[in-house]
Every structure is written in C-alpha cells, then in structure tokens.
mmCIF file of C-alpha atoms in Angstrom:
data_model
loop_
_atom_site.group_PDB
_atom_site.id
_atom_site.type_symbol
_atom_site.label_atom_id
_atom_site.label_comp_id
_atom_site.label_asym_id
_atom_site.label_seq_id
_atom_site.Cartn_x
_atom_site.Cartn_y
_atom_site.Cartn_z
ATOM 1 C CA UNK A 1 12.379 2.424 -17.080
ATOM 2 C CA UNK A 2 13.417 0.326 -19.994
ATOM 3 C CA UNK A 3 15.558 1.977 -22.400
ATOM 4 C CA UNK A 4 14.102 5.761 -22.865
ATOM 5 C CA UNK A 5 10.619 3.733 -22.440
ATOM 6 C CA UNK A 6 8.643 4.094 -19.301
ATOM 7 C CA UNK A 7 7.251 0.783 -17.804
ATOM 8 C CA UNK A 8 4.599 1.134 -15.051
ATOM 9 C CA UNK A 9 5.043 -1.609 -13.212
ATOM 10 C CA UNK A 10 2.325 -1.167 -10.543
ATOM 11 C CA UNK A 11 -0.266 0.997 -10.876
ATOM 12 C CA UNK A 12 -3.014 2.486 -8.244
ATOM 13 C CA UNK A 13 -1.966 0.013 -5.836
ATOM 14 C CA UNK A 14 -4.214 0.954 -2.876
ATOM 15 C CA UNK A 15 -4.877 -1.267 0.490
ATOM 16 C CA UNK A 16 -4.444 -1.217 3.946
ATOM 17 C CA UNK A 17 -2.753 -3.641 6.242
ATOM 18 C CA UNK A 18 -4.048 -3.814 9.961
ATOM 19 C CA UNK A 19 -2.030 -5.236 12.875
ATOM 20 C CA UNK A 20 -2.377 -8.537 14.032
ATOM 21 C CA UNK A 21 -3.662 -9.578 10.012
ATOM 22 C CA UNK A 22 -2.263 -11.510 6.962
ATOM 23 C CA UNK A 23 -2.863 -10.105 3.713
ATOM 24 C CA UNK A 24 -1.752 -12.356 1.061
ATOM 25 C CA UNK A 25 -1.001 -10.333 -2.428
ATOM 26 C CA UNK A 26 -1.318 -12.923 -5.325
ATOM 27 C CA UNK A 27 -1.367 -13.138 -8.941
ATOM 28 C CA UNK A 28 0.781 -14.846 -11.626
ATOM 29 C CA UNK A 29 4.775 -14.050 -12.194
ATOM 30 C CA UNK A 30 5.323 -10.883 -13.686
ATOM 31 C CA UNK A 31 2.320 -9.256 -12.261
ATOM 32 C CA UNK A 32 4.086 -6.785 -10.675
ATOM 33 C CA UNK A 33 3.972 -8.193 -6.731
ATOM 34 C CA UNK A 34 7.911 -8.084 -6.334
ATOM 35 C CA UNK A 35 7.939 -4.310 -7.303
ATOM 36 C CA UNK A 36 5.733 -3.426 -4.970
ATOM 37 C CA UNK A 37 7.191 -5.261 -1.947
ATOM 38 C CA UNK A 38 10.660 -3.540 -3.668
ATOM 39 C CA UNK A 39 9.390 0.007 -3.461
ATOM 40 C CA UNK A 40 7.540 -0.305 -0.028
ATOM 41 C CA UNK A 41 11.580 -1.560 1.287
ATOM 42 C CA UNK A 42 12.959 1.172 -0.856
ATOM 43 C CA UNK A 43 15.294 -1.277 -2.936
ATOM 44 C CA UNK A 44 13.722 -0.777 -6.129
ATOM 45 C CA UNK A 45 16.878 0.129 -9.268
ATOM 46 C CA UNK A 46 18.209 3.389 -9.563
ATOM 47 C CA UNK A 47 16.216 4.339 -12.678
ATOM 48 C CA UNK A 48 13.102 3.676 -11.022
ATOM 49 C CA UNK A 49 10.412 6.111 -9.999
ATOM 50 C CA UNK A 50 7.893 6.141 -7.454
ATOM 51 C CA UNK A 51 4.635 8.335 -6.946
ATOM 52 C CA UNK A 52 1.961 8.309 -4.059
ATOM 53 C CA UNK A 53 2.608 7.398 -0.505
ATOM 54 C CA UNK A 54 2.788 4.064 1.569
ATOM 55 C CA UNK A 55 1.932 5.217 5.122
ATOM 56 C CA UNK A 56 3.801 3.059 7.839
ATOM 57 C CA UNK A 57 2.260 3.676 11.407
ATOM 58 C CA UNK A 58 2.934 2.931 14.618
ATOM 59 C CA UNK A 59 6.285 1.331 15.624
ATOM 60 C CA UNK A 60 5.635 -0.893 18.883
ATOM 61 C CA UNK A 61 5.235 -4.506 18.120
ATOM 62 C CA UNK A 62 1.774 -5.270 17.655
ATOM 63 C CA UNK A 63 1.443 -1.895 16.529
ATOM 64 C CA UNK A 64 2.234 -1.164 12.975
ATOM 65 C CA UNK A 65 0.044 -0.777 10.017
ATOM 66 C CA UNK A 66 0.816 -0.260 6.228
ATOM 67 C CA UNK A 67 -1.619 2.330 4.093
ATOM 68 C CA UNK A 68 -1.605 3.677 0.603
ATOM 69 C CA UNK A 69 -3.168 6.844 -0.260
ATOM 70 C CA UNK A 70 -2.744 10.439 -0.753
ATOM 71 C CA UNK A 71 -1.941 12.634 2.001
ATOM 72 C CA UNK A 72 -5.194 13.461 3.403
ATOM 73 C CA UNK A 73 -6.725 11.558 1.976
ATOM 74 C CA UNK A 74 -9.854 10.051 3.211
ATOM 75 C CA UNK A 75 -9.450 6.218 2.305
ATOM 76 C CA UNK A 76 -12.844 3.887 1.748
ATOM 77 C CA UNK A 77 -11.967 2.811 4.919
ATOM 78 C CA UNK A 78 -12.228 6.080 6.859
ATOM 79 C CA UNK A 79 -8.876 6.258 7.499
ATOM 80 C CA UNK A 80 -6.851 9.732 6.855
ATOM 81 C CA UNK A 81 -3.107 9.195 5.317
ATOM 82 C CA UNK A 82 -2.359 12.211 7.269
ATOM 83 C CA UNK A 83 1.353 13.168 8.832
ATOM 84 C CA UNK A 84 0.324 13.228 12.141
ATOM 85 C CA UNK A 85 1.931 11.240 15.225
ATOM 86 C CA UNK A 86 4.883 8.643 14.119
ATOM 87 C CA UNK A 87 3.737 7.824 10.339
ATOM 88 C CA UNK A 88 6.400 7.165 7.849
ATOM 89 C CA UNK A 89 6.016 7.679 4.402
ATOM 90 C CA UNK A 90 8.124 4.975 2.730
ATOM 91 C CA UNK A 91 8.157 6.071 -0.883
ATOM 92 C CA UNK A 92 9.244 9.419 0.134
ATOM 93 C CA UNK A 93 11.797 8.159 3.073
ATOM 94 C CA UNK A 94 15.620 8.580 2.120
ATOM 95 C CA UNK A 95 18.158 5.519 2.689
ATOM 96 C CA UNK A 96 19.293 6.281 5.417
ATOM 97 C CA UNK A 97 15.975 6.411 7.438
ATOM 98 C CA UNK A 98 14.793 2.773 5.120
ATOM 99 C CA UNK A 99 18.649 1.514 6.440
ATOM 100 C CA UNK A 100 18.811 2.264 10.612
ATOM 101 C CA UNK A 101 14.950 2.337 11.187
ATOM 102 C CA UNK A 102 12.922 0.805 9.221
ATOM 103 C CA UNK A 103 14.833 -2.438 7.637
ATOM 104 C CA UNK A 104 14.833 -5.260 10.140
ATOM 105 C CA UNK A 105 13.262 -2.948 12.829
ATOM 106 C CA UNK A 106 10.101 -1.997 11.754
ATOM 107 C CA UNK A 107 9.814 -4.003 8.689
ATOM 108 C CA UNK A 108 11.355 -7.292 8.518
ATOM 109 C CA UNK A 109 12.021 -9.128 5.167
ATOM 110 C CA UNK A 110 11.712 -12.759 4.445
ATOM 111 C CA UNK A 111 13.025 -13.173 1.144
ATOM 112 C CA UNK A 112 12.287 -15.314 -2.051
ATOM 113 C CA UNK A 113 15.404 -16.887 -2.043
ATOM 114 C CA UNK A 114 16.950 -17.299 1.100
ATOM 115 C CA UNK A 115 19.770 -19.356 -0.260
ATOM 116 C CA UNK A 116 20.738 -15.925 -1.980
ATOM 117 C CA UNK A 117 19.946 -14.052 1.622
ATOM 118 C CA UNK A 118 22.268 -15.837 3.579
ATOM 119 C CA UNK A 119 26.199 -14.957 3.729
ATOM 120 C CA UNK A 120 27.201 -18.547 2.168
ATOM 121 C CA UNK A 121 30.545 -18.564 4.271
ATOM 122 C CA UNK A 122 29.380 -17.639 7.456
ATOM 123 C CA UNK A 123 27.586 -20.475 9.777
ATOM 124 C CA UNK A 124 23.656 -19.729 10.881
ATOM 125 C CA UNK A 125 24.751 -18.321 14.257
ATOM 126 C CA UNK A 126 27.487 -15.665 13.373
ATOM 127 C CA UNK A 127 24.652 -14.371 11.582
ATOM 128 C CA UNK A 128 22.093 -14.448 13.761
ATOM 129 C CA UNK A 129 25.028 -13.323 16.147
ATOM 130 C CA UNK A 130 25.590 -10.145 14.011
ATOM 131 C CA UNK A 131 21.894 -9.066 12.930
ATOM 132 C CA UNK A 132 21.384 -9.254 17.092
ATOM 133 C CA UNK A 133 24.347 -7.057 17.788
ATOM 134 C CA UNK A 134 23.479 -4.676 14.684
ATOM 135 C CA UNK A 135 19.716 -4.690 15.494
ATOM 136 C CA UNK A 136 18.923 -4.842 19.904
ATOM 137 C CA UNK A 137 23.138 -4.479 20.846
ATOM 138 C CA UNK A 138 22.800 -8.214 22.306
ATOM 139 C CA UNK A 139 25.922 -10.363 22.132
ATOM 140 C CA UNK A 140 24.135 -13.380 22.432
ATOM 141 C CA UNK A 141 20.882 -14.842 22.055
ATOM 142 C CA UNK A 142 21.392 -17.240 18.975
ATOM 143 C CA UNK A 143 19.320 -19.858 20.459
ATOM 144 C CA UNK A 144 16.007 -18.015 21.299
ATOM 145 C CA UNK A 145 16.283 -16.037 17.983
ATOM 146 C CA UNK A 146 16.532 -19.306 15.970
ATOM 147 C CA UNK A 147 13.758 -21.156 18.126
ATOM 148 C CA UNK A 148 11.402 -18.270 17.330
ATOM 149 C CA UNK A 149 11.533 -19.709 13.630
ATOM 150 C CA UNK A 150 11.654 -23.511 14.487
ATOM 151 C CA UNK A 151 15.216 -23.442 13.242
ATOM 152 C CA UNK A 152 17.442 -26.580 15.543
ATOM 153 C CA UNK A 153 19.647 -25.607 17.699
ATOM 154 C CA UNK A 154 22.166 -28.157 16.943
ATOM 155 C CA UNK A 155 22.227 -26.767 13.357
ATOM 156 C CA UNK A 156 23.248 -23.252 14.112
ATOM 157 C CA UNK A 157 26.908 -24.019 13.480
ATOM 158 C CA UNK A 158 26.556 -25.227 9.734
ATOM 159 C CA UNK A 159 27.007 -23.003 6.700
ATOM 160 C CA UNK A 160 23.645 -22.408 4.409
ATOM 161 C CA UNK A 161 25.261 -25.363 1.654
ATOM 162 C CA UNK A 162 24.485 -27.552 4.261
ATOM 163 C CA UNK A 163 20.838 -26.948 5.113
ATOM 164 C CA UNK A 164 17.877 -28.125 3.006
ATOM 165 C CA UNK A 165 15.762 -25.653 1.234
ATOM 166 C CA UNK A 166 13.479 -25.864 4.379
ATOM 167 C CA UNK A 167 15.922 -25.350 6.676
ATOM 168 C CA UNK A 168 17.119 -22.445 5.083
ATOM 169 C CA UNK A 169 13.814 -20.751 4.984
ATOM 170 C CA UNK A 170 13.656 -21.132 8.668
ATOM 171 C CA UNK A 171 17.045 -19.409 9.162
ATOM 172 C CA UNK A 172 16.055 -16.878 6.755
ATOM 173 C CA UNK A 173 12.703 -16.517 9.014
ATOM 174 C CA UNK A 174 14.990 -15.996 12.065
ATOM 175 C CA UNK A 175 16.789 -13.478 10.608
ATOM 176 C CA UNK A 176 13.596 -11.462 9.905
ATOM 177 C CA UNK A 177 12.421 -11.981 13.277
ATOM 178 C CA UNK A 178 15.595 -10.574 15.109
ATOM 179 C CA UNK A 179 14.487 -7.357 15.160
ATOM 180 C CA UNK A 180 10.746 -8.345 16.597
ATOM 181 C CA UNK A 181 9.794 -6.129 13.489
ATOM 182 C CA UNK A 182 5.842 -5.002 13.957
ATOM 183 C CA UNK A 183 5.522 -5.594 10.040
ATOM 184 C CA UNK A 184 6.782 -8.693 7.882
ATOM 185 C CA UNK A 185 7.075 -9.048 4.550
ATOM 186 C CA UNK A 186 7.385 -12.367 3.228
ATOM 187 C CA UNK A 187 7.869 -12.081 -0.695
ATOM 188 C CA UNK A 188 7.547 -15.542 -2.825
ATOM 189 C CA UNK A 189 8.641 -17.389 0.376
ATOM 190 C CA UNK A 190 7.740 -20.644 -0.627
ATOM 191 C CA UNK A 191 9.139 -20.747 -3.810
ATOM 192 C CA UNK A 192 11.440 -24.126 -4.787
ATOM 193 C CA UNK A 193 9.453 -25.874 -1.324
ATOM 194 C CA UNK A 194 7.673 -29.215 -1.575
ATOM 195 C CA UNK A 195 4.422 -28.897 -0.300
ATOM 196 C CA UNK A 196 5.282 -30.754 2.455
ATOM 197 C CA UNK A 197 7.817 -27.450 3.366
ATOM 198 C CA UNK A 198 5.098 -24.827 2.040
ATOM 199 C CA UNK A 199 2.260 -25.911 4.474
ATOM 200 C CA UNK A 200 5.233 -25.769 7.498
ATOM 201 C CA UNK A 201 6.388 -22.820 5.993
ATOM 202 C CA UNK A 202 3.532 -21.064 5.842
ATOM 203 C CA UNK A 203 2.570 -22.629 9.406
ATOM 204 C CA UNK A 204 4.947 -20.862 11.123
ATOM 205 C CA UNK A 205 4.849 -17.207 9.384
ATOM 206 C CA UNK A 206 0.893 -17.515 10.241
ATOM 207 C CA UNK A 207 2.269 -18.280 13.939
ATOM 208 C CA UNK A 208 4.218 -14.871 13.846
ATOM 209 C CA UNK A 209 0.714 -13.346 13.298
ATOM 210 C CA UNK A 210 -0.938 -14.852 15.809
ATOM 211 C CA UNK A 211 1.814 -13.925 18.212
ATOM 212 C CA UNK A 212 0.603 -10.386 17.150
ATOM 213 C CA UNK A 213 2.676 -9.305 14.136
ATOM 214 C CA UNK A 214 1.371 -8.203 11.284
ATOM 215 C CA UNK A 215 2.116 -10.168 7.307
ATOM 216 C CA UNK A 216 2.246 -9.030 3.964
ATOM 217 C CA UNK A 217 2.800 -12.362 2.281
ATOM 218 C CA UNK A 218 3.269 -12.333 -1.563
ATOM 219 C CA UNK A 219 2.800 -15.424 -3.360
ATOM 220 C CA UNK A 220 2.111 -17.314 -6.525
ATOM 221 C CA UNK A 221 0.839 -20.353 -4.139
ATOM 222 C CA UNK A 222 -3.007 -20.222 -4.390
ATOM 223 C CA UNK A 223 -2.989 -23.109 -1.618
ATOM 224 C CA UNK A 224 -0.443 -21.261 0.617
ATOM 225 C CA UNK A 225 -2.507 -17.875 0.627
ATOM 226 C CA UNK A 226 -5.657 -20.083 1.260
ATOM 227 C CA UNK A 227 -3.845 -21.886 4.465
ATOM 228 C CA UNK A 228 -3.064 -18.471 5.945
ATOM 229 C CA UNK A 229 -4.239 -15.346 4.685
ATOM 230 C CA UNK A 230 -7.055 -13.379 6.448
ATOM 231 C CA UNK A 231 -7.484 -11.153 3.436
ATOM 232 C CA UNK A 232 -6.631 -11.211 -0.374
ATOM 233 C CA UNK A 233 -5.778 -9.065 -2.851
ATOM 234 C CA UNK A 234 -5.575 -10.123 -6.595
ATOM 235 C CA UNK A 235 -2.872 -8.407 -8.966
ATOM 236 C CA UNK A 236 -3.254 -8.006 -12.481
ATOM 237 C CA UNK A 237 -1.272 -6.211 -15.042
ATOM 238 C CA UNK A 238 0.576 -4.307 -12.218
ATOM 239 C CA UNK A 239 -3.008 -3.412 -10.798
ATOM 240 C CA UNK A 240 -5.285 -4.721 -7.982
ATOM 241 C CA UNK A 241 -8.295 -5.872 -9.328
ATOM 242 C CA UNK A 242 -9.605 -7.240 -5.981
ATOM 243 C CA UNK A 243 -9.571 -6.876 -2.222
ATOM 244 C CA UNK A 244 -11.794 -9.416 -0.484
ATOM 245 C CA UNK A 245 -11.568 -11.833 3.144
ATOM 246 C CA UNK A 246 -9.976 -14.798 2.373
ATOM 247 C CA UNK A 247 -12.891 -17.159 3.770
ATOM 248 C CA UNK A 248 -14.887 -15.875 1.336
ATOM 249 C CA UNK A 249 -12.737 -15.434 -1.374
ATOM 250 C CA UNK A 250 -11.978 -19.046 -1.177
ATOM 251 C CA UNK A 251 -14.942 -20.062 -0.047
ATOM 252 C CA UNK A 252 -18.632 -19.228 -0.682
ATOM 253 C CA UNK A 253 -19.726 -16.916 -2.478
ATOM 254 C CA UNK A 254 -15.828 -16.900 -4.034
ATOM 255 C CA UNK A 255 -14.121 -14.207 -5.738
ATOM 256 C CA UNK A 256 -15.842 -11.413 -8.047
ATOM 257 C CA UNK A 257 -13.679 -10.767 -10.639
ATOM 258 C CA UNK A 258 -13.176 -12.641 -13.605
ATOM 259 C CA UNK A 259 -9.770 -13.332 -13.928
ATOM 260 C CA UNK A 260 -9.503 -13.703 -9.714
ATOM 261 C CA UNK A 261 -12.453 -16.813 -10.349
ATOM 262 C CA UNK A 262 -9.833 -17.906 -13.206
ATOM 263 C CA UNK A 263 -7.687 -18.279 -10.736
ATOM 264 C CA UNK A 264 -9.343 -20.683 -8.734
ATOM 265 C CA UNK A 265 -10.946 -22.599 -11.438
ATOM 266 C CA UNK A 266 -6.887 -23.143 -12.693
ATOM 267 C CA UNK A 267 -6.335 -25.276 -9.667
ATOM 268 C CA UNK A 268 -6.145 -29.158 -10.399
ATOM 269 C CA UNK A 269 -8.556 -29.872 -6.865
ATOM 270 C CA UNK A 270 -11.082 -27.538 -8.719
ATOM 271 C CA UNK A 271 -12.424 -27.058 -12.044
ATOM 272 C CA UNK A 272 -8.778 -27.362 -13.744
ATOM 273 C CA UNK A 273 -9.577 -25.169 -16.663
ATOM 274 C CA UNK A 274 -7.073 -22.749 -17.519
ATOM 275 C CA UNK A 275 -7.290 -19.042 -18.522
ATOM 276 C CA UNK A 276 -6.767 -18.734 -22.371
ATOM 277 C CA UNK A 277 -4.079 -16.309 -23.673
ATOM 278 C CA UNK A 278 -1.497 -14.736 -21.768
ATOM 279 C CA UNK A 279 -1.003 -12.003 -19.552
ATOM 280 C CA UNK A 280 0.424 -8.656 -21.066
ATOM 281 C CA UNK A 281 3.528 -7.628 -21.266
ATOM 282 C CA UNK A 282 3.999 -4.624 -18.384
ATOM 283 C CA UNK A 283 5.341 -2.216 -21.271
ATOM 284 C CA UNK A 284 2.563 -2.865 -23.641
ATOM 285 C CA UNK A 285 -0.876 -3.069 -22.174
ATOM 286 C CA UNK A 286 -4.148 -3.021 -24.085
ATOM 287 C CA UNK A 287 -5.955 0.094 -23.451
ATOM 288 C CA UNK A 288 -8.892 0.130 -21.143
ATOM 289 C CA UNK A 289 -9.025 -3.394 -18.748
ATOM 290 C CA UNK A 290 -6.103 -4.879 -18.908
ATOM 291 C CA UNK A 291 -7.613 -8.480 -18.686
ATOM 292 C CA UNK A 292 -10.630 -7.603 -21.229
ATOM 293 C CA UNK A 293 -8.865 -9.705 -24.157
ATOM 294 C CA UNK A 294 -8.977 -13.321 -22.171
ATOM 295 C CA UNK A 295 -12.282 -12.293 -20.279
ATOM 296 C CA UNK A 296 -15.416 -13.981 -21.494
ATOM 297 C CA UNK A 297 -17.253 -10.761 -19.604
ATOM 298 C CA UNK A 298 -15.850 -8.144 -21.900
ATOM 299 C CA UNK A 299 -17.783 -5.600 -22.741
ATOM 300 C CA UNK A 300 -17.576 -2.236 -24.417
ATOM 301 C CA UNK A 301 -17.716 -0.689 -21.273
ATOM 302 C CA UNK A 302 -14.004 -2.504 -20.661
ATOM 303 C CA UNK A 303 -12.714 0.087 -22.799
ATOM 304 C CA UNK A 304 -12.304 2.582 -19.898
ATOM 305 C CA UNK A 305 -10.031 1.336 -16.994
ATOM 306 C CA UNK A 306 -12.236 -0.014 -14.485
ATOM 307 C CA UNK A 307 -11.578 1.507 -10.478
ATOM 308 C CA UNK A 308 -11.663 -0.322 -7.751
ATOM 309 C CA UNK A 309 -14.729 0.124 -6.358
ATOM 310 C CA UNK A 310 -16.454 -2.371 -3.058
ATOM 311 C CA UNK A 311 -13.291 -4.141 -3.317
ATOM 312 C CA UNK A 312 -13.282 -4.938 -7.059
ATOM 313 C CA UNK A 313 -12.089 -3.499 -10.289
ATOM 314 C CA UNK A 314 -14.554 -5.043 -12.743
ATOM 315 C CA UNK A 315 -17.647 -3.396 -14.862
ATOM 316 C CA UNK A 316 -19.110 -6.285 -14.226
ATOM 317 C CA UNK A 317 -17.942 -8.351 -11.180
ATOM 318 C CA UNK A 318 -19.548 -11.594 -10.478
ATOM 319 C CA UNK A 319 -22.337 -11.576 -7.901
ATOM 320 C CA UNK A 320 -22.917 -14.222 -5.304
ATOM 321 C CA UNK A 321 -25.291 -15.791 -7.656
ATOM 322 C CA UNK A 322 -23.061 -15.585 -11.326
#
C-alpha cells in the first residue's frame, strides 16, 4: 500500500523449489524480487497484504522444498499444495511460528547487506556464539560454524568495521548456516562485491547446495546466476515471465521471452544492446503485458495478460529457431 493506493508488488508468482537445487530469481531493481523473498520470511511492512500460499515441506536437512499454489491444487508439475504431513504455509504462518521455527532453522537468510546484518559492536564470534546457543543450545562451536562459510579463524575476534566487504559476506554466510537450515535464501548477496568476491561468493553458496541444501538466490548479477543456478526464473513487472534450466537458458537454444533474451543481449560479453524504455512503475502498469511497450514482438494479442504457460508468459515466445 502506498497512500490509500494499492501497489501489487508481485503478482501470480508461481514455482517450485526442489531439494538439493539452485533457483536463481532475476530481473532488474524494482522488479519486485525483494518482496517476494520478504513475504516468503514474513517481514514484509505492516500495511502489506498477502494472498495465495507458499508451501514449505519437509524439515530434515536435505529435505525441504518451497511451492506456490492453491491448496489443492494440482501444480503443472503434478504436485498437490495439499496440508498433509509437515507442510507450512508461510503466507498464512503467524510470527511466532516464522520467529522459533522457521527463521534460521528451516529457512536461513543471507542478506543483501550484511554490513547492515551484523551487530556492528559485537566481534564475529559472540555472534556466531549467540545464534549457536539461540538456534542448537551449543556453547561453543565458533570455529566449525565459521569454517562452514570459509570465514578465518583468526578473524573471529574483530568487529564487522574491520572486515572487507568479502569477509563480511562470509560471516553473514555463517550466520545463515548455524542453524543447518534445509532452505537458504540468499537475496542480492553479491551486491557492492568485485567480481573477484562475486565468483567466490557465489562459489561457496553453490557449495552449500552441493552439500545437499537447497538455494533460492535472488540477484541482479546475470553472470552470478549463470555460475550457479540450476534453474531460472525471470521477473518482470512483479510477475514471472519465465521458468527455464539454466544450461539452456544461458546456453543453446537461450531464453524464450523477449525481454528474458533482452537480458542477455544487455551483457557487454554478448550483443551489448540495451532494452529501450524503462520498466514500469509497480503502481502504474500498462494494461495487458506489462513489457508490450519496449517489446519489438507486441502484438494485439498483448493486450490480455499473458499466463505462464510451458514455462513462459509470452503470446509469442521465441522458439529454438527465432
């Protein structure tokens, strides 16, 4: 909400996250990306509202998985976003289930900004010290905790003014990890990194995965999605507008919608051509397809909202041959 004005912010945001995988959500700032990973922690402002369901199964490392839907629903996949056995529904959970079991136990956060995430007066190991006590009631453990990031040892006793921007990330990381959450959620966590930082950054979330957790990585970084994502989906206007494996998404035959190929052709090691115009503003979007005014595929038929449909929201997607 904005004023007495109602601002969808995401919209028909449907996927499923498996364990053991790395989706990577991705889009340009102001897409909407933040407010999702917002509402699926349950931190989203007072005066927001939230509809649907985001289905959080399982609960044994290894073991969780993250679904959209309606309640019995049956999902493109063939899943049902049924109540049965241990699901959680985190749109509809209240505080204090999001606050004892699902914050740093089942779902652990690595933040934007983790200079902002840290407790700037208290060194790296009282608060790895604490979130161990608060989280598996060990009194020690420091070291192992901050290994499991790559954060040294021999910098556990400094406060986070004293670390680099890399550094920080790592302790940030550790923090997340404390609680050997199944599912992490790393939102813009490369953000301010050389690229240096971003490809060891990203090295060692994709490390968590292979150790068998499970990633929801939101970025702006079209090189950091492609180094470890094994899916993508594309945000638009507070919509998805594609789901698609990341080999072939940035590979051959590429992505299928318009403004996702825009994307890619943006990038200075490809056809560095940007997309013309702007993206809307969240509170005033065009009717119809939101990205029909800077597509060079618009067509009357973009007049109606386009659904997702074999992983793409387009009239007209691209085929392997366009």
């Amino acid at each position: 909400m904005r004023g007495a004005r109602e601002i969808a912010a995401v919209t028909d945001a449907t996927f499923r996250l498996h364990r053991g995988e790395c989706l990577a959500l991705i889009g340009e700032s102001g897409c909407g990306k933040s407010v999702l990973a917002s509402a699926l922690l349950g931190l989203l402002p007072g005066n927001a509202r939230t509809e649907g369901h985001a289905w959080l199964s399982g609960g044994r490392a290894g073991d969780e998985r993250l679904g959209g839907g309606r309640a019995g629903e049956e999902r493109p996949d063939g899943g049902r976003a049924d109540r049965g056995g241990d699901r959680l529904d985190l749109l509809a959970a209240d505080e204090r289930t999001l606050a004892r079991t699902v914050r740093g136990r089942r779902i652990g956060l690595v933040p934007q900004s983790p200079a902002a995430h840290l407790t700037p007066v208290r060194t790296v190991r009282s608060q790895l010290r604490e979130t161990l006590r608060e989280l598996t009631g060990r009194r020690d453990g420091e070291e192992a905790a901050a290994a499991r990031a790559a954060f040294p040892a021999d910098h556990l006793d400094r406060h986070p003014h004293q670390l680099s921007g890399g550094l920080a990330q790592r302790a940030a990381t550790a923090l997340a990890l404390v609680g050997d959450a199944p599912l992490l959620l790393a939102d813009e966590p490369t953000t301010g990194l050389d690229r240096a930082l971003v490809d060891r950054t990203v090295d060692e979330l994709r490390a968590q995965v292979d150790r068998g957790h499970t990633l929801l990585m939101i970025t702006h970084d079209l090189a950091a999605a492609e180094r470890i994502a094994d899916r993508v989906a594309v945000m638009y206007a507070g919509r998805i507008v594609e789901l698609a494996d990341a080999e072939a998404f940035f590979g051959d035959p590429g992505p299928r919608h318009p403004y996702a190929r825009g994307l890619l052709d943006a990038l200075p090691e490809r056809a560095f051509t940007p997309i013309p115009g702007m993206p809307p503003e969240l509170g005033d979007l065009p009717a119809g397809c939101a990205f029909a005014p800077r597509c060079p595929r618009a067509a009357d038929a973009c007049a109606a909202v386009p659904p997702l449909t074999d992983g793409v929201a387009c009239h007209h997607p691209r085929s392997d041959r366009a």
